[in-house]
mmCIF file of C-alpha atoms and ligand atoms in Angstrom:
data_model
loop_
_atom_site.group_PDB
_atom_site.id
_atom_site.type_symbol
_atom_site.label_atom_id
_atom_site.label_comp_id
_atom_site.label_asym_id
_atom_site.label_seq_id
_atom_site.Cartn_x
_atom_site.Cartn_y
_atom_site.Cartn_z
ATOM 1 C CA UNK A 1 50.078 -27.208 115.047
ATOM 2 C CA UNK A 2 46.736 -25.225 115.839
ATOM 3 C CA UNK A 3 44.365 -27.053 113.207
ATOM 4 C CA UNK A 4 41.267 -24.981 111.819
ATOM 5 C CA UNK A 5 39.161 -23.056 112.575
ATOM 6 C CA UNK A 6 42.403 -21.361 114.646
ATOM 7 C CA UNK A 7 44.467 -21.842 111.909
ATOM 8 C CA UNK A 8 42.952 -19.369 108.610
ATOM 9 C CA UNK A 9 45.916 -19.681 106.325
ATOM 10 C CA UNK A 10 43.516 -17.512 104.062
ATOM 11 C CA UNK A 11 43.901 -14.454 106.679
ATOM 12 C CA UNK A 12 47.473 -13.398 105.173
ATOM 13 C CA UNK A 13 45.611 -13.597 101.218
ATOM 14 C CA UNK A 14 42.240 -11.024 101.768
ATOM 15 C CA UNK A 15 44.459 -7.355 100.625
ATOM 16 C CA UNK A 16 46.606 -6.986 97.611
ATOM 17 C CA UNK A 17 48.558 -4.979 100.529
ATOM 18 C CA UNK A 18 48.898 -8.194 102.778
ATOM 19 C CA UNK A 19 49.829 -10.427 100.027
ATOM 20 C CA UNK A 20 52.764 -8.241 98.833
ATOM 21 C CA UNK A 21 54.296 -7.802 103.190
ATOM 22 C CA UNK A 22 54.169 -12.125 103.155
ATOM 23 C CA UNK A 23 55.623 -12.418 99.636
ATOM 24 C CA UNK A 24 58.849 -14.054 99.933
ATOM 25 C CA UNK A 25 60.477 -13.879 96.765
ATOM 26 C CA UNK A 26 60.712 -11.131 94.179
ATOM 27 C CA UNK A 27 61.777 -10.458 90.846
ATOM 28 C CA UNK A 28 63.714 -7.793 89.766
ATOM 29 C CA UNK A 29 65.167 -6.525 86.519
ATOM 30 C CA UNK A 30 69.003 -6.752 87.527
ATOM 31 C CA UNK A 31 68.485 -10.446 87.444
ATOM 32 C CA UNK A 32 67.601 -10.982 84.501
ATOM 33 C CA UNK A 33 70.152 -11.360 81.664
ATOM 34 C CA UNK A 34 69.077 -11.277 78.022
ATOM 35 C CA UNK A 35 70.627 -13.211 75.102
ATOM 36 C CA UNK A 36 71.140 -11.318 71.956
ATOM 37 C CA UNK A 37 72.326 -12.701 68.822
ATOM 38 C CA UNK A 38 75.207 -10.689 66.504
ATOM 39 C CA UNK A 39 76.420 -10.970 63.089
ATOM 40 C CA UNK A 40 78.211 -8.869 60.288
ATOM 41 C CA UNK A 41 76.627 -6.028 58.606
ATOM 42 C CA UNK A 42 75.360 -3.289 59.293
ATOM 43 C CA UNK A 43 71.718 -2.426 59.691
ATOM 44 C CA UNK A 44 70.874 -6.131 59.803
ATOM 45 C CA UNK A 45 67.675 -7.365 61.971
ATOM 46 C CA UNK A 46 67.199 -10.634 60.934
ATOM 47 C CA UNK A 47 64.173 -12.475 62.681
ATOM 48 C CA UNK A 48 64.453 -16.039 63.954
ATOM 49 C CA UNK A 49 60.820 -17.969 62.998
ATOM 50 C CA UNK A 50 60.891 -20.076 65.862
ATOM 51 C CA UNK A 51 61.571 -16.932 68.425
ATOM 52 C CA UNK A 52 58.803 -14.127 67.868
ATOM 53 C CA UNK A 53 60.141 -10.994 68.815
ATOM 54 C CA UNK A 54 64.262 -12.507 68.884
ATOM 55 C CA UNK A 55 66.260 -11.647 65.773
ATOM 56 C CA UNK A 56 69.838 -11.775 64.966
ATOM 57 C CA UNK A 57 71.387 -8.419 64.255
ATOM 58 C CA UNK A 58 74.084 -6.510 63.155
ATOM 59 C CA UNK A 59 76.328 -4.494 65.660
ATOM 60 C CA UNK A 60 75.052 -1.438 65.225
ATOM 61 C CA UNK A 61 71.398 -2.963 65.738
ATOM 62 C CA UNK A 62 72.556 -4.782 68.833
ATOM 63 C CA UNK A 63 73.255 -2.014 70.402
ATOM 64 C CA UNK A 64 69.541 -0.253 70.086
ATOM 65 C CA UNK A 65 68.405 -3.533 71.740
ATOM 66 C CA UNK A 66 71.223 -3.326 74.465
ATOM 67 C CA UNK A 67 70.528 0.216 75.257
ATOM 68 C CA UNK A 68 66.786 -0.710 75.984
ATOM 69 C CA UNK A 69 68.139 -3.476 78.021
ATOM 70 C CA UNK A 70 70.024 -0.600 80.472
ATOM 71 C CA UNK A 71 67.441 1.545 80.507
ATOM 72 C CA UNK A 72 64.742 -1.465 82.009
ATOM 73 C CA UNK A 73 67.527 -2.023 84.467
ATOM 74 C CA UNK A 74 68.277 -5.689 83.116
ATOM 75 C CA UNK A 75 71.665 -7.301 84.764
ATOM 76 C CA UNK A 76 73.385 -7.845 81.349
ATOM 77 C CA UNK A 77 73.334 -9.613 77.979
ATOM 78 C CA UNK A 78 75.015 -12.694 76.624
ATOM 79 C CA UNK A 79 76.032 -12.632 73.442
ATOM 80 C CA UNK A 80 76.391 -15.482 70.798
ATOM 81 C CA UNK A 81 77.779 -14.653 67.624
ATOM 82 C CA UNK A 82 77.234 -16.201 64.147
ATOM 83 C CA UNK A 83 80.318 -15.772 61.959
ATOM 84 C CA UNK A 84 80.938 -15.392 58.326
ATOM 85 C CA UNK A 85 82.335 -18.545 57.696
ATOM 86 C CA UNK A 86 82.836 -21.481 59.387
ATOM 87 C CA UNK A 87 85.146 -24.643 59.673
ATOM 88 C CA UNK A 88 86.635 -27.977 61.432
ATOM 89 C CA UNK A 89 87.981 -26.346 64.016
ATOM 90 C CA UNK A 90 86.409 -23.143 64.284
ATOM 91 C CA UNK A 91 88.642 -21.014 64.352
ATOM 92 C CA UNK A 92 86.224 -17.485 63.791
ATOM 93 C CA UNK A 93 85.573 -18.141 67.788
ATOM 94 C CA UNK A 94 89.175 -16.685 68.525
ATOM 95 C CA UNK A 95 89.125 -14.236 65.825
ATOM 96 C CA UNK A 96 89.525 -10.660 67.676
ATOM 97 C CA UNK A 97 87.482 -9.236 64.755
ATOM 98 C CA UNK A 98 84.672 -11.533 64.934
ATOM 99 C CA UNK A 99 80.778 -10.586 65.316
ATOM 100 C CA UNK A 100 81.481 -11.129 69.342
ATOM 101 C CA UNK A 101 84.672 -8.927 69.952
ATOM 102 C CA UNK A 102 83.090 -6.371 67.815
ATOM 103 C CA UNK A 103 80.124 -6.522 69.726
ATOM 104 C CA UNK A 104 81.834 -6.496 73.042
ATOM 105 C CA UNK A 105 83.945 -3.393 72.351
ATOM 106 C CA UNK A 106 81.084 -1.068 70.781
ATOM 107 C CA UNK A 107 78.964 -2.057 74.281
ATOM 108 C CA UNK A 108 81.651 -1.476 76.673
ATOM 109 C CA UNK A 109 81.800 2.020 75.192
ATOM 110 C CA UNK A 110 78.053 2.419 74.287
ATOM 111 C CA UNK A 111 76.618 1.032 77.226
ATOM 112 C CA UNK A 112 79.169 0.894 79.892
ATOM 113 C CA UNK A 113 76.563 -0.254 82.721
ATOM 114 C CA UNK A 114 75.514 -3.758 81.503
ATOM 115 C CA UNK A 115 77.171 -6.736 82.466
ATOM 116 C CA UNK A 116 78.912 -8.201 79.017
ATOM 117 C CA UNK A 117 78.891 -12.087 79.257
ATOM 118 C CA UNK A 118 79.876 -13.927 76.661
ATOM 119 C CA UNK A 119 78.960 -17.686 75.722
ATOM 120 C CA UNK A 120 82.526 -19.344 75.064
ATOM 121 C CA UNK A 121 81.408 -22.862 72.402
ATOM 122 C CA UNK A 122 82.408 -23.777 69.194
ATOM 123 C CA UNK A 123 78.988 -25.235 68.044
ATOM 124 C CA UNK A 124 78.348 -21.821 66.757
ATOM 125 C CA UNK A 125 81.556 -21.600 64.703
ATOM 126 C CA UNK A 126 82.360 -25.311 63.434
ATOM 127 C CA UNK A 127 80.732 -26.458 60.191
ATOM 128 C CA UNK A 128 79.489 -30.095 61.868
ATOM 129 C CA UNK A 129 78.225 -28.240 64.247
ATOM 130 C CA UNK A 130 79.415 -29.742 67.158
ATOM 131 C CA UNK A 131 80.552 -28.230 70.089
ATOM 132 C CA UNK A 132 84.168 -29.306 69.773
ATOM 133 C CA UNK A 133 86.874 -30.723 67.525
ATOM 134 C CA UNK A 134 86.751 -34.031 65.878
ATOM 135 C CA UNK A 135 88.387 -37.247 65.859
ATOM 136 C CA UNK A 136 87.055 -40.211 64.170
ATOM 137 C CA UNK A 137 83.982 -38.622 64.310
ATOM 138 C CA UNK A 138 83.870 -38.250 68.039
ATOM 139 C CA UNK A 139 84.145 -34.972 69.779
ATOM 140 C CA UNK A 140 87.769 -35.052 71.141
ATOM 141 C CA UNK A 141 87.549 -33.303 74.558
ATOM 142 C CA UNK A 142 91.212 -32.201 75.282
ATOM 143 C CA UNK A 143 92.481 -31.256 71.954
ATOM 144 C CA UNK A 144 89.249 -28.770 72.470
ATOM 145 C CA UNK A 145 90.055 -27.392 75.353
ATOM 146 C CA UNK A 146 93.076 -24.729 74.070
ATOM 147 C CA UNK A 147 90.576 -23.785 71.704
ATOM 148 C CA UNK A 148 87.765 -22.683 74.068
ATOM 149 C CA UNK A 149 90.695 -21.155 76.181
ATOM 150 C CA UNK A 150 91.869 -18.821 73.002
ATOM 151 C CA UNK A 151 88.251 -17.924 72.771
ATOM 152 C CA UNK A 152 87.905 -17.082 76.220
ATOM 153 C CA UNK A 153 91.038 -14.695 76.195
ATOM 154 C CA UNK A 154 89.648 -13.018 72.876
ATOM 155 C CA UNK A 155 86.373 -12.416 73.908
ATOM 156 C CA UNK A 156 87.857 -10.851 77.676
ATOM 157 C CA UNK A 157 90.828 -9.043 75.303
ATOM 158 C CA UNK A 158 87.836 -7.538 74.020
ATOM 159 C CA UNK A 159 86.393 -6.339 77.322
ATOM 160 C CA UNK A 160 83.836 -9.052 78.664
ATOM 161 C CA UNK A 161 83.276 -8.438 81.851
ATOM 162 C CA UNK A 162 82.351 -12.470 82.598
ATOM 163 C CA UNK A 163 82.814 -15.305 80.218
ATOM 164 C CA UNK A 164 80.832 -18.444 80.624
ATOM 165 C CA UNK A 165 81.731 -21.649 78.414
ATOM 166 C CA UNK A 166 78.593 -23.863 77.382
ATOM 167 C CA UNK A 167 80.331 -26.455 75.768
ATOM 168 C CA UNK A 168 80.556 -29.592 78.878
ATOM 169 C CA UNK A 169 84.031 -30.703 77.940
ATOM 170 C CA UNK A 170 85.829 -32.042 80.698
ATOM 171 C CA UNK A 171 88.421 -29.630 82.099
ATOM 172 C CA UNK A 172 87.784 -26.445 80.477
ATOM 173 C CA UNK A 173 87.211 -24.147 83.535
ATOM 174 C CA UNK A 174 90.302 -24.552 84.593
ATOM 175 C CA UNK A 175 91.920 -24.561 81.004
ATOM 176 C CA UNK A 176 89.869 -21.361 80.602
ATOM 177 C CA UNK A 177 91.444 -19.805 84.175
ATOM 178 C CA UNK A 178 94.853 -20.810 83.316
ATOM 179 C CA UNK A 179 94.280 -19.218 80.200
ATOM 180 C CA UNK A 180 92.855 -16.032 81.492
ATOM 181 C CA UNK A 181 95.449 -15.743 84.136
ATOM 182 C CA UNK A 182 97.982 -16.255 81.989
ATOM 183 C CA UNK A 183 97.060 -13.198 79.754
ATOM 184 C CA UNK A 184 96.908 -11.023 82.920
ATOM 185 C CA UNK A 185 92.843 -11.524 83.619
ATOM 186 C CA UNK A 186 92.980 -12.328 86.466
ATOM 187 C CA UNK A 187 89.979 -10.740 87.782
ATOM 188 C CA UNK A 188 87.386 -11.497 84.978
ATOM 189 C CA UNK A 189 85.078 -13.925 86.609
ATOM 190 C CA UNK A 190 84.046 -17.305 84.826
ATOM 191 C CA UNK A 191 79.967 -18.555 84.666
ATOM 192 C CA UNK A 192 80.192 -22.267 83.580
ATOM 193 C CA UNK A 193 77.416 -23.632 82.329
ATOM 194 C CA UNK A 194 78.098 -26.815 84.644
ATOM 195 C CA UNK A 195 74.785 -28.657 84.557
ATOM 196 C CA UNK A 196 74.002 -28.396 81.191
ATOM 197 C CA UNK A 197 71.332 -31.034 80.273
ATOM 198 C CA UNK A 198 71.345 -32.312 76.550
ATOM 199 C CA UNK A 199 67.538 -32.820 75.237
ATOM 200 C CA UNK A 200 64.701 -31.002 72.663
ATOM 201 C CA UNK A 201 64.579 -27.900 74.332
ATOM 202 C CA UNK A 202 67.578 -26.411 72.449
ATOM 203 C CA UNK A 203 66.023 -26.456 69.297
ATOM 204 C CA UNK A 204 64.379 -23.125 68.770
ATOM 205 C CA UNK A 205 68.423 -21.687 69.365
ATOM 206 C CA UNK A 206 69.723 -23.991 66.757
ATOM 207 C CA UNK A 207 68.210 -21.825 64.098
ATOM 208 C CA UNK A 208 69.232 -18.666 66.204
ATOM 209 C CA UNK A 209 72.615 -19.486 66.487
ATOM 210 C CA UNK A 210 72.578 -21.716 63.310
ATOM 211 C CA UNK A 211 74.588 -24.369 65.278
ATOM 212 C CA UNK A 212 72.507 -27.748 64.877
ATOM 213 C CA UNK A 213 74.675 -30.985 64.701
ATOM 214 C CA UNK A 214 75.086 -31.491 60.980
ATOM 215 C CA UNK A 215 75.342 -35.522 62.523
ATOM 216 C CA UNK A 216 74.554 -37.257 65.846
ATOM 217 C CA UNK A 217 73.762 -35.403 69.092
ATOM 218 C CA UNK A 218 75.329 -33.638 72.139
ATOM 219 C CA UNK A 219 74.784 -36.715 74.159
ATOM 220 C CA UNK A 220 78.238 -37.617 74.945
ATOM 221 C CA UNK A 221 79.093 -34.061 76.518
ATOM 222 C CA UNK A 222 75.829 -32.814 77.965
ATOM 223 C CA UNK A 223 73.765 -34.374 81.293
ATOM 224 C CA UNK A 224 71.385 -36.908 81.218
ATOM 225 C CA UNK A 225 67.968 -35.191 81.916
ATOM 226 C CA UNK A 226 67.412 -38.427 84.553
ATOM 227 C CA UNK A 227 70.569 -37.274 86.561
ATOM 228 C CA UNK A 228 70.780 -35.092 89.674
ATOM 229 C CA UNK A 229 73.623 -36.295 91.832
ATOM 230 C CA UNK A 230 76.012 -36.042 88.711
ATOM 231 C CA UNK A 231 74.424 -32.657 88.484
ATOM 232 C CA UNK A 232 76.211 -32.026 91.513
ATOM 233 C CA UNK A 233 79.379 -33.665 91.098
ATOM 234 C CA UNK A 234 79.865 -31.290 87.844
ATOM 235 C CA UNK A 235 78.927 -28.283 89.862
ATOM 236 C CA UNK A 236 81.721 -29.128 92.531
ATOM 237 C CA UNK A 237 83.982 -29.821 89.675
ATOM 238 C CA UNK A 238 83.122 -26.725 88.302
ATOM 239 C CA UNK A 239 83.942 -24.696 91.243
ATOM 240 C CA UNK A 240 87.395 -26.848 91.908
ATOM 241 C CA UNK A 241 88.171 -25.635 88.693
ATOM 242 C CA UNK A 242 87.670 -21.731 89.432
ATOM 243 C CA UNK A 243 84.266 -21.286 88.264
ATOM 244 C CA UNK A 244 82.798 -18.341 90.299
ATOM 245 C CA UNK A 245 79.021 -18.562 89.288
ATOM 246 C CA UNK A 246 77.315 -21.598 88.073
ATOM 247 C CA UNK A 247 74.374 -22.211 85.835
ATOM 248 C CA UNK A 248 71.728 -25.056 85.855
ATOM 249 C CA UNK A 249 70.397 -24.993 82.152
ATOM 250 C CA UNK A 250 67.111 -25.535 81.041
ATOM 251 C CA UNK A 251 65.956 -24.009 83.703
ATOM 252 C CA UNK A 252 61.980 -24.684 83.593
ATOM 253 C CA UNK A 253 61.975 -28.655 83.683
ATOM 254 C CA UNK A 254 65.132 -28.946 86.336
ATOM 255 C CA UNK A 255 63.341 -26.620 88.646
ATOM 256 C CA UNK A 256 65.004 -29.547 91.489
ATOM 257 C CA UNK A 257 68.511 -29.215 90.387
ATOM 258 C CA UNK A 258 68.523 -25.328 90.504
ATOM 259 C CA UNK A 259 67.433 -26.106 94.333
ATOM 260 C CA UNK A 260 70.219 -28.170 95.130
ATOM 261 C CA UNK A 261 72.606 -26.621 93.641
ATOM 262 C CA UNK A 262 71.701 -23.621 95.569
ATOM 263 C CA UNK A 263 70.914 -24.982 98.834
ATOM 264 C CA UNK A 264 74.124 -27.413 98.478
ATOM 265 C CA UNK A 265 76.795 -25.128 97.201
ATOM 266 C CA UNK A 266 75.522 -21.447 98.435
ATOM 267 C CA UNK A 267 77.436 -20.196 95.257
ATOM 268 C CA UNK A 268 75.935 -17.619 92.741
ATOM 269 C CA UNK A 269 73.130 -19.560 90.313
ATOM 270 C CA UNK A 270 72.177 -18.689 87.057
ATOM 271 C CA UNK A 271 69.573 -20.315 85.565
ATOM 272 C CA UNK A 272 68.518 -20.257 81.703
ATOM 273 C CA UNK A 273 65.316 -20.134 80.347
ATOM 274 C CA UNK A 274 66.183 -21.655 77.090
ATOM 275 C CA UNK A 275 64.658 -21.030 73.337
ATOM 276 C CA UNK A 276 62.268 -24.027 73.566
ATOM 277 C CA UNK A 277 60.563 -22.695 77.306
ATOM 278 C CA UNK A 278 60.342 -19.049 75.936
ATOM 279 C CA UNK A 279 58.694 -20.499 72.320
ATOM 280 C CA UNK A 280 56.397 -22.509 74.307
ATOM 281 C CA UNK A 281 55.109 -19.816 76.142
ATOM 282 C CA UNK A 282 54.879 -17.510 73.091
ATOM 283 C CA UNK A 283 52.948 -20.160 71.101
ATOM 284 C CA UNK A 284 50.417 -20.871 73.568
ATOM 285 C CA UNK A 285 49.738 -17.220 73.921
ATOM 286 C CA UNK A 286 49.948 -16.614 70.575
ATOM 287 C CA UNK A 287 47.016 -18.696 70.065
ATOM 288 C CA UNK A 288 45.495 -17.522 73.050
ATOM 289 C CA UNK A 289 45.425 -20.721 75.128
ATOM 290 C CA UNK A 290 47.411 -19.094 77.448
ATOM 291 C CA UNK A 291 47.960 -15.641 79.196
ATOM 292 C CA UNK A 292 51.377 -15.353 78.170
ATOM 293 C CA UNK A 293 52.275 -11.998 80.356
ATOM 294 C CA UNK A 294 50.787 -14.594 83.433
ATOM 295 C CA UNK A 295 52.688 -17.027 82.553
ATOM 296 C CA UNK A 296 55.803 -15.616 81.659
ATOM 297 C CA UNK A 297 55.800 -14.034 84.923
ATOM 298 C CA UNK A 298 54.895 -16.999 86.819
ATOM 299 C CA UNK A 299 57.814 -19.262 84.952
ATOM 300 C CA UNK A 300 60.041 -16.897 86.057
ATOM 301 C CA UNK A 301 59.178 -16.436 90.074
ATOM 302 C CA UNK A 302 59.256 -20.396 90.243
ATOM 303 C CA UNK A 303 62.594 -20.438 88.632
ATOM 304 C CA UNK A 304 63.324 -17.612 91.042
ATOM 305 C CA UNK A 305 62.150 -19.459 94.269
ATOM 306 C CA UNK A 306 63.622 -22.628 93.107
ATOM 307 C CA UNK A 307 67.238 -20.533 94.158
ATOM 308 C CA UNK A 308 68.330 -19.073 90.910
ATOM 309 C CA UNK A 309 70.168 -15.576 91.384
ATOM 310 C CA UNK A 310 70.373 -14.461 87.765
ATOM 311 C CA UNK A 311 68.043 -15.818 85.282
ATOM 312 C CA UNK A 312 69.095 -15.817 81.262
ATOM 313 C CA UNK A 313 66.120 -14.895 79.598
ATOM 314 C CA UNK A 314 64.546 -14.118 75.996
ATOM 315 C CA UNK A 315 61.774 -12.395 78.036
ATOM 316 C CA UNK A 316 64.238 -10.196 80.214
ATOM 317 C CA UNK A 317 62.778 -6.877 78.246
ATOM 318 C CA UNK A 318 59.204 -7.549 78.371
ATOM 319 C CA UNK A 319 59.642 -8.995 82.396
ATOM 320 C CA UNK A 320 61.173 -5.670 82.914
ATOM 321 C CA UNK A 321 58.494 -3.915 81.522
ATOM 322 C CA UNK A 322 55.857 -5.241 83.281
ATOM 323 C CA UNK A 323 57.912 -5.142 86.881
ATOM 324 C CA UNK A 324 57.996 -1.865 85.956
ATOM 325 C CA UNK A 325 54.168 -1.447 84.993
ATOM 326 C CA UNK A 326 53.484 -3.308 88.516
ATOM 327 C CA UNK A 327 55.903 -0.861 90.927
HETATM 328 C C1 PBG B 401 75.869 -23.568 72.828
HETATM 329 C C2 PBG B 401 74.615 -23.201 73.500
HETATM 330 C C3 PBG B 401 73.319 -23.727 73.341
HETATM 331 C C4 PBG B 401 72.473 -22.949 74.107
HETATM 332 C C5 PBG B 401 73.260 -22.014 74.761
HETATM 333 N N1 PBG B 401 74.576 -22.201 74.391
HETATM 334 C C6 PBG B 401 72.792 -24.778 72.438
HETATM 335 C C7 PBG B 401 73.146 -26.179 72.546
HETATM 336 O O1 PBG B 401 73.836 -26.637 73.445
HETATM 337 O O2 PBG B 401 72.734 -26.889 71.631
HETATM 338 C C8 PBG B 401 70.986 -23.118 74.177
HETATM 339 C C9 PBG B 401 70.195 -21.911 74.538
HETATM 340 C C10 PBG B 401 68.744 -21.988 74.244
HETATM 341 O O3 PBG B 401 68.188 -23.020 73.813
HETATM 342 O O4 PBG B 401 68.100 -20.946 74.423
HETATM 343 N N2 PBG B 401 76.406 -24.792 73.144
#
């Protein structure tokens, strides 16, 4: 290689014009995907403390935010729901009248254009808070598995256009396709969350989604944060099962495993920005540490070039908005 003075790497850098020809990746608002949080009522906006600017809302308020979402262009939303009442098993996740399937039918009519994805768990809906049933006070993996699959079925009976199950049991893509095929869907597409790494970064969504562990942790069904090669091996069972897109999650600190999942599968990545990366972000701006528009931006083109497709992200609007601003 030509060393300097030949080589000016600077050369392609001098014009705003030149910069943008060389760029080689881009963001754009039909990647991003943004998480909203429903719940009975009506007229209900309720804000979460550790999430400025995310609240949990109503149906009818859902779909003001949902609107904005199609008119920036966003890919989607993924809705979580947070039910009336919860209990050991539960059951509210399969109820066809729950926050969710509301939710699902008022957007397929209201806003036909956005992707509808819906997280399939139980954390949300059991009273210990766990992402399964229990047994001995252990999460028992295959007596949970019909259970996600009912609330897989529900939430497509509904209309989601793409469900994607967060919970890491063993075997539930492929108790979630049988189940889906079974009921005739056999076209909706599954997203597992297949490299799901347990860890601190979750926190800010427990009080979202009120699902924190009322004991122990999620150790025993999500990754190791040291592990990449199991990463893989739970991608490829993924896929075996029937998943059709799979998502590395957090997204920020396994910047590695997003690339080898891409670069060693070639399948459809998402990648989610979770509650405790967005809150970091806001805080640090908030105090003015940081420039948080820089930053946001920035944390999303490296998750981006790291090989994620789709990113799930609390700052999908405001992204948008400034992609927008910068066109
Ligand atoms: C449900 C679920 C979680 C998140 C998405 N789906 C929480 C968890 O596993 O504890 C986290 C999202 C975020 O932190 O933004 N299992």
């Amino acid at each position: 290689m030509p060393l300097f003075p030949t080589m000016r790497p600077r050369r392609l850098r001098r014009t705003a014009a030149l910069r943008r020809l060389v760029r080689e990746t881009f963001l754009q608002p039909s990647q991003l995907v943004l998480p909203l949080f429903v719940r009975s009522g009506e007229g209900v906006r309720q804000p979460v403390e550790s999430m400025p600017g995310v609240s949990q809302t109503s149906v009818d308020e859902m779909l003001i935010d949902a609107r904005e979402a199609a008119s920036l262009g966003l890919g989607g939303v993924l809705l979580f729901g947070i039910p009336d009442t919860k209990d050991a098993v539960g059951s509210e996740a399969w109820n066809d009248d729950a926050p969710v399937q509301q939710a699902v039918r008022a957007l397929k009519r209201e806003v036909p254009e956005l992707v509808v994805i819906t997280d399939v768990c139980l954390c949300e809906y059991t009273e210990h808070g766990h992402c399964g049933v229990l047994r001995n006070g252990d999460v028992d993996n295959d007596a949970t598995l019909e259970l996600l699959a009912k609330e897989a079925v529900s939430h497509v009976r509904a209309g989601a256009d793409l469900v994607a199950p967060s919970d890491m049991m063993d075997g539930r893509v492929s108790a979630i396709r049988a189940a889906l095929d079974a009921g005739g869907f056999t076209d909706t597409p599954i997203l597992s969350y297949a490299a799901k790494f347990a860890g601190p970064f979750y926190g800010p969504f427990r009080e979202a989604a009120e699902s924190t562990p009322q004991f122990g942790d999620r150790r025993s069904y999500q990754m190791d944060a040291g592990n990449s090669d199991e990463a893989l091996r739970e991608v490829l069972l993924d896929i075996e099962e029937g998943a059709d897109m799979v998502m590395v999650k957090p997204a920020g600190p396994f910047l590695d495993i997003i690339h080898r999942v891409k670069s060693e599968t070639g399948y459809p990545v998402a990648a989610y920005q979770v509650s405790g990366e967005f809150s970091m972000i806001e805080a640090a701006g908030e105090r003015g540490w940081i420039d948080r528009d820089g930053v946001m931006m920035d944390s999303l083109l490296g998750i981006r070039r790291a090989g994620a497709d789709v990113i799930i992200t609390y700052f999908a609007r405001d992204a948008a908005r400034k992609l927008r601003a910068e066109r």
